[in-house]
Backbone as ProteinMPNN parsed JSONL, in Angstrom:
{"seq_chain_A": "MSQEEQTLSDLSQLGEAAGAPELPAEAEIREPQIDQHGRAYATGKRKDAVARVWIKPGTGKVQVNGKDLMSYFVRPVLRMMVNQPFVTANRDQQFDVYATVTGGGLSGQAGAVRHGISQALNRFEPSLRPVLKQAGFLTRDSRTVERKKFGKAKARRSFQFSKR", "coords_chain_A": {"N_chain_A": [[91.417, 124.339, 169.033], [92.897, 126.249, 166.583], [91.919, 127.687, 163.583], [93.363, 128.272, 160.556], [93.229, 130.665, 157.919], [93.543, 130.078, 154.443], [94.846, 131.375, 151.474], [94.505, 131.291, 147.966], [96.969, 131.73, 146.794], [98.733, 131.039, 148.795], [98.182, 128.294, 148.788], [99.069, 127.537, 146.247], [101.706, 127.965, 146.532], [102.34, 126.072, 148.306], [102.002, 123.815, 146.72], [104.031, 124.112, 144.803], [106.237, 123.916, 146.52], [105.959, 121.194, 147.25], [106.802, 119.993, 145.038], [105.366, 119.642, 142.696], [104.637, 118.585, 139.382], [105.516, 120.667, 136.679], [103.684, 122.033, 133.908], [104.727, 121.803, 130.535], [105.857, 124.697, 128.658], [105.684, 124.712, 125.899], [104.215, 122.391, 123.697], [105.691, 119.124, 123.019], [107.918, 119.097, 120.287], [107.773, 117.258, 117.381], [110.084, 115.294, 115.54], [110.673, 115.096, 112.035], [110.462, 111.961, 110.29], [112.305, 110.817, 108.11], [113.803, 108.927, 105.532], [116.984, 107.919, 104.059], [116.542, 108.374, 101.387], [114.83, 110.475, 101.214], [112.179, 109.922, 101.725], [109.099, 109.226, 103.5], [107.899, 106.562, 105.417], [105.054, 104.482, 106.146], [102.643, 102.327, 107.534], [99.453, 101.273, 106.669], [96.213, 100.171, 107.687], [93.08, 98.48, 107.082], [90.109, 96.725, 107.626], [90.792, 93.71, 106.242], [92.9, 94.42, 104.766], [96.271, 95.481, 104.166], [98.527, 98.044, 103.862], [101.536, 99.229, 102.555], [103.226, 102.199, 102.589], [105.037, 104.739, 100.898], [105.961, 108.066, 100.858], [107.168, 110.935, 99.077], [108.425, 114.248, 98.27], [107.007, 115.619, 95.254], [105.243, 115.404, 92.249], [102.664, 114.643, 92.55], [102.019, 112.051, 91.747], [100.576, 108.874, 91.933], [101.221, 105.609, 92.819], [100.025, 102.283, 92.956], [100.683, 99.178, 93.889], [102.352, 98.983, 91.624], [100.812, 99.971, 89.559], [99.201, 102.861, 88.131], [97.043, 105.302, 89.893], [94.574, 105.67, 88.704], [94.146, 103.361, 87.18], [94.283, 101.325, 89.101], [92.444, 101.781, 91.191], [89.45, 101.876, 90.057], [86.902, 102.89, 90.542], [85.549, 106.076, 91.177], [84.993, 106.961, 93.761], [86.698, 105.513, 95.383], [89.176, 106.542, 94.51], [88.953, 109.108, 95.366], [88.838, 108.75, 98.101], [91.537, 107.933, 98.615], [92.921, 110.192, 98.084], [92.002, 112.033, 99.968], [93.518, 112.667, 102.416], [95.63, 114.417, 101.408], [94.122, 116.529, 100.367], [92.821, 117.521, 102.622], [94.965, 118.382, 104.12], [95.921, 120.423, 102.553], [97.9, 119.786, 100.679], [97.769, 118.931, 98.111], [98.815, 117.454, 95.097], [101.562, 117.605, 95.727], [103.037, 115.539, 96.662], [104.54, 112.419, 95.831], [103.406, 109.2, 95.762], [104.079, 105.786, 96.645], [102.811, 102.758, 96.894], [102.195, 99.501, 98.27], [99.747, 96.982, 98.426], [98.099, 94.494, 100.14], [95.718, 91.83, 100.55], [92.192, 91.666, 101.514], [89.405, 93.486, 99.998], [88.739, 95.848, 97.311], [87.61, 98.134, 98.512], [88.535, 98.108, 101.208], [91.197, 98.073, 100.731], [91.636, 100.62, 99.576], [90.934, 102.183, 101.859], [93.014, 101.354, 103.561], [95.299, 102.27, 102.128], [94.675, 105.101, 102.341], [94.859, 105.402, 105.091], [97.584, 104.796, 105.487], [98.836, 106.769, 103.894], [98.104, 109.012, 105.418], [99.414, 108.484, 107.817], [102.109, 108.522, 106.887], [102.309, 111.132, 105.953], [102.091, 112.4, 108.368], [104.379, 111.648, 109.579], [106.292, 112.746, 107.779], [105.757, 115.525, 107.795], [105.388, 116.642, 110.752], [103.83, 118.85, 111.728], [101.37, 118.757, 110.566], [99.829, 117.055, 111.963], [97.538, 117.769, 113.828], [95.587, 118.566, 112.021], [95.131, 116.22, 110.483], [94.455, 114.525, 112.38], [92.117, 115.693, 113.445], [90.423, 115.208, 111.226], [90.128, 112.548, 111.37], [91.803, 110.701, 110.057], [94.095, 109.517, 111.184], [93.419, 107.546, 112.827], [93.028, 104.097, 113.23], [90.651, 102.122, 111.707], [89.089, 99.83, 113.361], [87.148, 98.003, 112.765], [86.247, 94.779, 111.721], [85.479, 91.874, 109.805], [83.152, 89.618, 111.297], [83.797, 86.402, 112.679], [82.677, 83.21, 111.361], [80.469, 81.153, 113.196], [80.35, 77.821, 114.574], [77.509, 75.721, 113.878], [75.966, 77.627, 112.927], [74.647, 79.471, 110.018], [75.989, 81.684, 109.083], [77.928, 84.295, 110.545], [76.069, 85.093, 112.579], [73.564, 84.34, 111.629], [71.036, 81.98, 111.774], [70.163, 78.639, 110.853], [67.271, 77.943, 108.702], [64.243, 77.529, 110.385], [61.953, 74.889, 110.919], [58.926, 73.613, 111.88], [57.738, 71.136, 111.336]], "CA_chain_A": [[92.17, 124.4, 167.82], [92.709, 127.526, 165.843], [91.903, 127.449, 162.147], [94.032, 129.365, 159.772], [92.682, 130.79, 156.567], [94.627, 130.004, 153.366], [94.415, 131.972, 150.259], [94.877, 130.507, 146.738], [98.459, 131.97, 146.506], [99.38, 130.18, 149.733], [97.997, 126.921, 148.297], [99.893, 127.325, 145.067], [103.057, 127.945, 146.994], [102.566, 124.69, 148.898], [102.094, 122.825, 145.646], [105.398, 124.263, 144.339], [107.167, 123.29, 147.518], [105.866, 119.84, 147.305], [107.466, 119.408, 143.884], [104.332, 119.318, 141.71], [105.198, 118.733, 138.07], [104.994, 121.835, 135.902], [103.346, 121.683, 132.459], [105.735, 122.412, 129.614], [105.404, 125.827, 128.06], [105.366, 124.27, 124.528], [104.112, 120.884, 123.528], [106.862, 118.593, 122.448], [107.942, 119.191, 118.896], [108.123, 115.971, 116.866], [111.009, 115.402, 114.421], [110.265, 114.317, 110.807], [111.036, 110.671, 110.132], [112.579, 110.69, 106.671], [114.912, 108.017, 105.32], [118.113, 108.49, 103.248], [116.165, 108.677, 99.994], [113.969, 111.59, 101.229], [110.838, 109.362, 101.859], [108.549, 108.803, 104.726], [107.25, 105.371, 105.271], [104.06, 104.18, 107.105], [101.834, 101.148, 107.256], [98.036, 101.591, 106.829], [95.41, 98.986, 107.718], [91.677, 98.631, 107.058], [89.558, 95.412, 107.42], [91.934, 92.671, 106.156], [93.914, 94.937, 103.849], [97.473, 96.073, 104.712], [99.181, 98.868, 102.823], [102.891, 99.826, 102.938], [103.147, 103.473, 101.768], [106.151, 105.547, 100.915], [105.724, 109.324, 100.139], [108.279, 111.821, 98.933], [107.965, 115.449, 97.565], [107.003, 115.322, 93.882], [104.128, 116.041, 91.368], [101.269, 114.057, 92.801], [101.797, 110.709, 91.111], [100.294, 107.85, 93.027], [101.35, 104.218, 92.319], [99.646, 101.228, 93.857], [101.163, 97.818, 93.359], [102.977, 99.126, 90.321], [99.874, 100.63, 88.63], [98.807, 104.212, 88.628], [95.88, 105.286, 90.766], [93.359, 105.587, 87.862], [93.869, 101.959, 86.67], [94.013, 100.306, 90.111], [91.15, 102.108, 91.77], [88.668, 102.358, 88.903], [85.764, 103.646, 90.982], [85.89, 107.451, 91.56], [84.877, 107.097, 95.197], [87.913, 104.999, 95.972], [90.27, 107.473, 94.284], [88.658, 110.248, 96.267], [89.269, 108.274, 99.512], [92.986, 107.85, 98.673], [93.389, 111.568, 98.022], [91.484, 112.849, 101.056], [94.552, 113.315, 103.424], [96.382, 115.554, 100.783], [93.182, 117.659, 100.215], [92.563, 117.989, 103.949], [96.15, 118.993, 104.591], [96.269, 121.437, 101.54], [99.193, 119.345, 100.07], [97.4, 118.274, 96.882], [99.725, 117.448, 93.992], [102.854, 118.006, 96.144], [103.771, 114.466, 97.067], [104.505, 111.242, 95.026], [103.126, 108.074, 96.608], [104.235, 104.461, 96.102], [102.106, 101.884, 97.84], [101.922, 98.055, 98.003], [98.687, 96.636, 99.178], [97.689, 93.053, 100.082], [94.566, 91.404, 101.396], [90.936, 92.417, 101.57], [88.825, 93.928, 98.786], [89.166, 97.196, 96.844], [87.297, 99.235, 99.405], [89.435, 97.948, 102.278], [92.566, 98.498, 100.237], [91.525, 102.051, 99.52], [91.029, 102.652, 103.243], [94.376, 101.06, 104.023], [96.185, 103.309, 101.53], [94.425, 106.351, 102.976], [95.426, 105.37, 106.453], [99.074, 104.786, 105.306], [99.245, 108.103, 103.461], [97.914, 109.966, 106.52], [100.543, 108.292, 108.778], [103.326, 108.982, 106.302], [102.323, 112.611, 105.948], [102.32, 112.87, 109.758], [105.847, 111.465, 109.784], [107.064, 113.688, 106.911], [105.457, 116.842, 108.243], [104.642, 116.539, 112.028], [102.932, 119.934, 112.027], [100.103, 118.448, 110.013], [99.115, 116.066, 112.84], [96.239, 118.204, 114.298], [94.59, 118.56, 110.944], [94.881, 114.846, 110.055], [93.802, 113.863, 113.559], [90.751, 116.154, 113.504], [89.608, 114.622, 110.158], [89.97, 111.121, 111.752], [92.569, 109.909, 109.222], [95.223, 108.873, 111.832], [92.869, 106.503, 113.7], [92.878, 102.901, 112.535], [89.226, 101.674, 111.857], [89.339, 98.442, 113.829], [85.987, 97.052, 112.438], [86.533, 93.661, 110.834], [84.354, 90.793, 109.647], [83.053, 88.643, 112.486], [83.962, 85.032, 112.152], [81.625, 82.266, 111.368], [80.457, 80.24, 114.256], [79.814, 76.504, 114.248], [76.096, 75.534, 114.198], [75.251, 78.786, 112.34], [74.87, 79.522, 108.649], [76.963, 82.719, 108.905], [78.364, 84.607, 111.9], [74.945, 85.077, 113.487], [72.383, 83.81, 110.966], [70.711, 80.611, 112.005], [69.494, 77.955, 109.672], [65.829, 78.09, 108.661], [63.588, 76.565, 111.341], [60.71, 74.307, 110.408], [58.328, 72.87, 113.091], [57.478, 69.864, 110.895]], "C_chain_A": [[91.826, 125.676, 167.071], [92.777, 127.115, 164.346], [92.485, 128.632, 161.421], [93.371, 129.379, 158.363], [93.825, 130.802, 155.535], [94.034, 130.492, 152.227], [94.949, 131.053, 149.119], [96.46, 130.602, 146.498], [99.178, 131.126, 147.532], [99.315, 128.641, 149.34], [98.949, 126.597, 147.19], [101.371, 127.301, 145.503], [103.348, 126.55, 147.631], [102.68, 123.621, 147.854], [103.494, 122.935, 144.923], [106.41, 123.748, 145.256], [107.192, 121.859, 147.545], [106.484, 119.161, 146.04], [106.435, 118.954, 142.892], [104.894, 119.529, 140.372], [104.564, 119.917, 137.314], [104.692, 121.404, 134.525], [104.397, 122.377, 131.579], [105.089, 123.641, 128.878], [105.003, 125.529, 126.612], [105.132, 122.702, 124.547], [105.388, 120.401, 122.801], [106.842, 118.616, 120.86], [108.528, 117.882, 118.316], [109.165, 116.186, 115.69], [110.457, 114.554, 113.271], [111.052, 113.028, 110.762], [111.215, 110.371, 108.642], [113.864, 109.827, 106.493], [115.966, 108.71, 104.387], [117.706, 108.854, 101.829], [115.15, 109.879, 100.018], [112.549, 111.183, 101.381], [110.395, 109.187, 103.275], [107.739, 107.571, 104.497], [106.186, 105.129, 106.404], [103.281, 102.897, 106.66], [100.322, 101.526, 107.544], [97.187, 100.232, 106.877], [93.906, 99.365, 107.81], [91.027, 97.22, 106.772], [90.639, 94.396, 107.31], [93.034, 93.125, 105.261], [95.083, 95.613, 104.612], [98.182, 96.797, 103.516], [100.487, 99.394, 103.326], [103.018, 100.95, 101.941], [104.447, 104.227, 102.024], [105.753, 106.847, 100.226], [106.994, 110.141, 100.136], [107.749, 113.085, 98.175], [107.987, 115.174, 96.03], [105.79, 116.064, 93.168], [102.786, 115.532, 91.599], [100.994, 112.824, 92.252], [101.61, 109.677, 92.224], [100.318, 106.467, 92.306], [100.926, 103.191, 93.299], [99.821, 99.927, 93.233], [101.621, 97.947, 91.909], [102.068, 99.718, 89.279], [99.589, 101.996, 89.065], [97.449, 104.215, 89.214], [94.53, 105.115, 89.906], [93.055, 104.111, 87.428], [93.783, 100.982, 87.774], [92.761, 100.484, 90.79], [90.303, 102.707, 90.704], [87.521, 103.187, 89.412], [86.211, 105.055, 91.568], [85.841, 107.617, 93.118], [86.168, 106.62, 95.867], [89.179, 105.91, 95.786], [90.146, 108.675, 95.198], [89.13, 109.875, 97.728], [90.774, 108.341, 99.707], [93.55, 109.267, 98.725], [92.946, 112.545, 99.113], [92.534, 113.351, 102.083], [95.324, 114.474, 102.718], [95.393, 116.761, 100.684], [92.997, 118.316, 101.584], [93.754, 118.841, 104.35], [96.646, 120.164, 103.676], [97.644, 121.105, 100.906], [98.872, 118.562, 98.787], [98.419, 118.437, 95.711], [101.193, 117.874, 94.4], [103.723, 116.758, 96.599], [103.554, 113.268, 96.009], [104.28, 110.075, 96.033], [103.432, 106.766, 95.967], [103.764, 103.565, 97.154], [102.01, 100.39, 97.389], [100.845, 97.654, 98.915], [98.408, 95.129, 99.025], [96.451, 92.782, 100.937], [93.271, 92.32, 101.153], [90.443, 92.705, 100.135], [89.276, 95.366, 98.41], [88.806, 98.279, 97.846], [88.161, 99.196, 100.631], [90.83, 98.393, 101.88], [92.657, 99.952, 100.13], [91.715, 102.763, 100.875], [92.39, 102.428, 103.825], [95.418, 102.043, 103.415], [95.913, 104.677, 102.023], [95.05, 106.438, 104.301], [96.936, 105.476, 106.384], [99.527, 106.149, 104.808], [99.165, 109.149, 104.608], [99.142, 109.799, 107.517], [101.859, 108.81, 108.19], [103.347, 110.421, 106.277], [102.6, 113.115, 107.397], [103.851, 112.728, 110.029], [106.749, 112.365, 108.955], [106.905, 115.178, 107.443], [104.71, 116.809, 109.588], [103.665, 117.621, 112.377], [101.608, 119.668, 111.422], [99.181, 117.481, 110.914], [97.795, 116.508, 113.366], [95.216, 118.141, 113.196], [94.164, 117.176, 110.563], [94.103, 114.153, 111.183], [92.321, 114.364, 113.647], [89.844, 115.55, 112.431], [89.41, 113.135, 110.396], [90.831, 110.214, 110.82], [93.727, 109.154, 109.941], [94.692, 107.683, 112.654], [92.554, 105.288, 112.823], [91.402, 102.394, 112.786], [89.315, 100.236, 112.217], [88.158, 97.396, 113.497], [86.432, 96.047, 111.422], [85.37, 92.709, 110.728], [84.363, 89.873, 110.784], [83.174, 87.25, 111.873], [82.75, 84.242, 112.271], [81.597, 81.341, 112.485], [79.824, 78.898, 113.854], [78.33, 76.382, 114.549], [75.278, 76.737, 113.631], [75.512, 78.854, 110.838], [75.964, 80.549, 108.32], [77.476, 83.061, 110.37], [77.259, 84.549, 112.986], [73.679, 84.477, 112.949], [72.21, 82.322, 111.308], [70.125, 79.928, 110.774], [68.039, 78.123, 109.773], [65.217, 76.982, 109.536], [62.246, 76.127, 110.765], [60.109, 73.417, 111.565], [58.099, 71.417, 112.59], [58.487, 69.382, 109.896]], "O_chain_A": [[90.676, 126.099, 166.952], [93.604, 126.297, 163.945], [92.144, 129.794, 161.645], [93.033, 128.364, 157.754], [94.876, 131.418, 155.716], [92.888, 130.173, 151.908], [95.756, 130.154, 149.358], [97.106, 129.649, 146.061], [100.189, 130.518, 147.178], [100.253, 127.871, 149.546], [99.566, 125.532, 147.171], [102.187, 126.648, 144.852], [104.43, 125.978, 147.496], [103.372, 122.623, 148.056], [104.04, 121.919, 144.494], [107.398, 123.17, 144.804], [108.232, 121.256, 147.81], [106.658, 117.943, 145.991], [106.638, 117.91, 142.273], [105.576, 120.53, 140.153], [103.353, 120.138, 137.298], [105.347, 120.508, 133.992], [104.875, 123.458, 131.922], [103.909, 123.599, 128.529], [104.011, 126.095, 126.152], [105.745, 121.92, 125.273], [106.05, 121.153, 122.086], [105.867, 118.204, 120.232], [109.617, 117.454, 118.698], [109.08, 117.176, 114.963], [109.876, 113.487, 113.468], [112.215, 113.009, 111.164], [110.362, 109.744, 108.013], [114.85, 109.992, 107.211], [115.842, 109.874, 104.008], [118.437, 109.562, 101.137], [114.659, 110.266, 98.958], [111.691, 112.042, 101.182], [111.223, 109.015, 104.17], [106.98, 107.487, 103.532], [106.429, 105.553, 107.534], [103.324, 102.505, 105.494], [100.028, 102.057, 108.615], [97.49, 99.293, 106.14], [93.503, 100.335, 108.452], [91.374, 96.596, 105.769], [91.384, 94.233, 108.276], [93.984, 92.39, 104.993], [94.843, 96.262, 105.63], [98.382, 96.271, 102.421], [100.55, 99.954, 104.42], [102.947, 100.782, 100.724], [104.909, 104.351, 103.158], [105.247, 106.79, 99.106], [107.801, 110.062, 101.062], [106.721, 112.991, 97.504], [108.931, 114.538, 95.56], [105.435, 117.193, 93.506], [101.836, 115.932, 90.926], [99.827, 112.435, 92.224], [102.317, 109.614, 93.23], [99.573, 106.208, 91.361], [101.426, 103.202, 94.424], [99.222, 99.588, 92.212], [101.303, 97.102, 91.072], [102.531, 99.957, 88.164], [99.709, 102.307, 90.25], [96.725, 103.231, 89.069], [93.552, 104.513, 90.35], [91.901, 103.693, 87.328], [93.283, 99.88, 87.548], [92.021, 99.522, 90.997], [90.391, 103.906, 90.441], [87.171, 104.16, 88.744], [87.151, 105.132, 92.359], [86.63, 108.383, 93.672], [86.662, 107.251, 96.801], [90.048, 106.044, 96.647], [91.135, 109.181, 95.729], [89.748, 110.682, 98.423], [91.262, 108.733, 100.767], [94.576, 109.494, 99.367], [93.409, 113.683, 99.196], [92.365, 114.468, 102.571], [95.648, 115.449, 103.396], [95.809, 117.899, 100.9], [93.017, 119.542, 101.687], [93.564, 119.936, 104.88], [97.65, 120.807, 103.982], [98.442, 122.001, 100.632], [99.605, 117.644, 98.416], [98.81, 119.568, 95.422], [101.946, 118.407, 93.586], [104.917, 116.88, 96.872], [102.488, 113.173, 95.401], [104.952, 110.027, 97.063], [103.081, 106.595, 94.8], [104.294, 103.607, 98.265], [101.762, 100.115, 96.215], [100.946, 97.93, 100.11], [98.476, 94.577, 97.926], [96.206, 93.462, 101.934], [93.309, 93.462, 100.696], [91.025, 92.205, 99.172], [90.079, 95.988, 99.105], [89.564, 99.23, 98.036], [88.518, 100.28, 101.091], [91.537, 99.03, 102.661], [93.661, 100.528, 100.548], [92.471, 103.721, 101.035], [92.879, 103.294, 104.551], [96.287, 102.562, 104.116], [96.873, 105.438, 102.137], [95.707, 107.426, 104.629], [97.521, 106.208, 107.183], [100.548, 106.644, 105.284], [100.021, 110.024, 104.742], [99.768, 110.762, 107.961], [102.639, 109.458, 108.888], [104.403, 110.977, 106.578], [103.264, 114.133, 107.592], [104.481, 113.599, 110.63], [107.851, 112.707, 109.384], [107.878, 115.93, 107.496], [103.485, 116.936, 109.581], [102.77, 117.414, 113.196], [100.686, 120.396, 111.79], [98.017, 117.197, 110.63], [96.896, 115.667, 113.374], [94.088, 117.703, 113.42], [92.978, 116.936, 110.335], [93.227, 113.32, 110.95], [91.407, 113.575, 113.889], [88.646, 115.386, 112.658], [88.609, 112.507, 109.704], [90.58, 109.008, 110.81], [94.289, 108.23, 109.352], [95.496, 106.883, 113.133], [91.893, 105.422, 111.793], [90.981, 102.262, 113.936], [89.625, 99.443, 111.328], [88.173, 96.219, 113.858], [86.944, 96.415, 110.364], [84.41, 92.768, 111.496], [85.408, 89.386, 111.214], [82.735, 86.972, 110.757], [81.885, 84.49, 113.111], [82.63, 80.733, 112.766], [78.952, 78.808, 112.99], [77.93, 76.993, 115.54], [74.068, 76.832, 113.838], [76.535, 78.329, 110.398], [76.767, 80.338, 107.411], [77.445, 82.218, 111.267], [77.456, 84.056, 114.097], [72.788, 84.13, 113.724], [73.131, 81.523, 111.145], [69.67, 80.559, 109.82], [67.553, 78.429, 110.862], [65.548, 75.798, 109.48], [61.509, 76.93, 110.193], [60.808, 72.569, 112.117], [58.263, 70.507, 113.402], [58.385, 68.256, 109.41]]}, "name": "protein", "num_of_chains": 1, "seq": "MSQEEQTLSDLSQLGEAAGAPELPAEAEIREPQIDQHGRAYATGKRKDAVARVWIKPGTGKVQVNGKDLMSYFVRPVLRMMVNQPFVTANRDQQFDVYATVTGGGLSGQAGAVRHGISQALNRFEPSLRPVLKQAGFLTRDSRTVERKKFGKAKARRSFQFSKR"}
């Protein structure tokens, strides 16, 4: 048997002849998803809280369940959490936000609103996706409270043991 030497160019020509899929020159460009009122909608979730969020270009006014941000989220840390996507994307004071939140506590609700704002920003301006993705705002934090098991005081805590 005679062995033939093949160069890399010969191998690449074989791959082209076999119909190997070519990589696109540009990544697919996403279209903005904006409704007839000029708003982008998204749902954000965190723990047991679910937030429905609408954003539109404006002056930076944020309304949560009909109240402004300062009166709904009293703690400064929660307000900072809600504004993080805008600060990261350099879009601070450029969008008005209207959100309705149900379930969970205040911390979970703030996380849900942040997740919803990030998703809505991504739908309004798809070019912001890499920045928001890098910061981790588009990923849903799936950690939830573990359910209580029967025969236990809480999810894992046992009742106090006494030998006598």
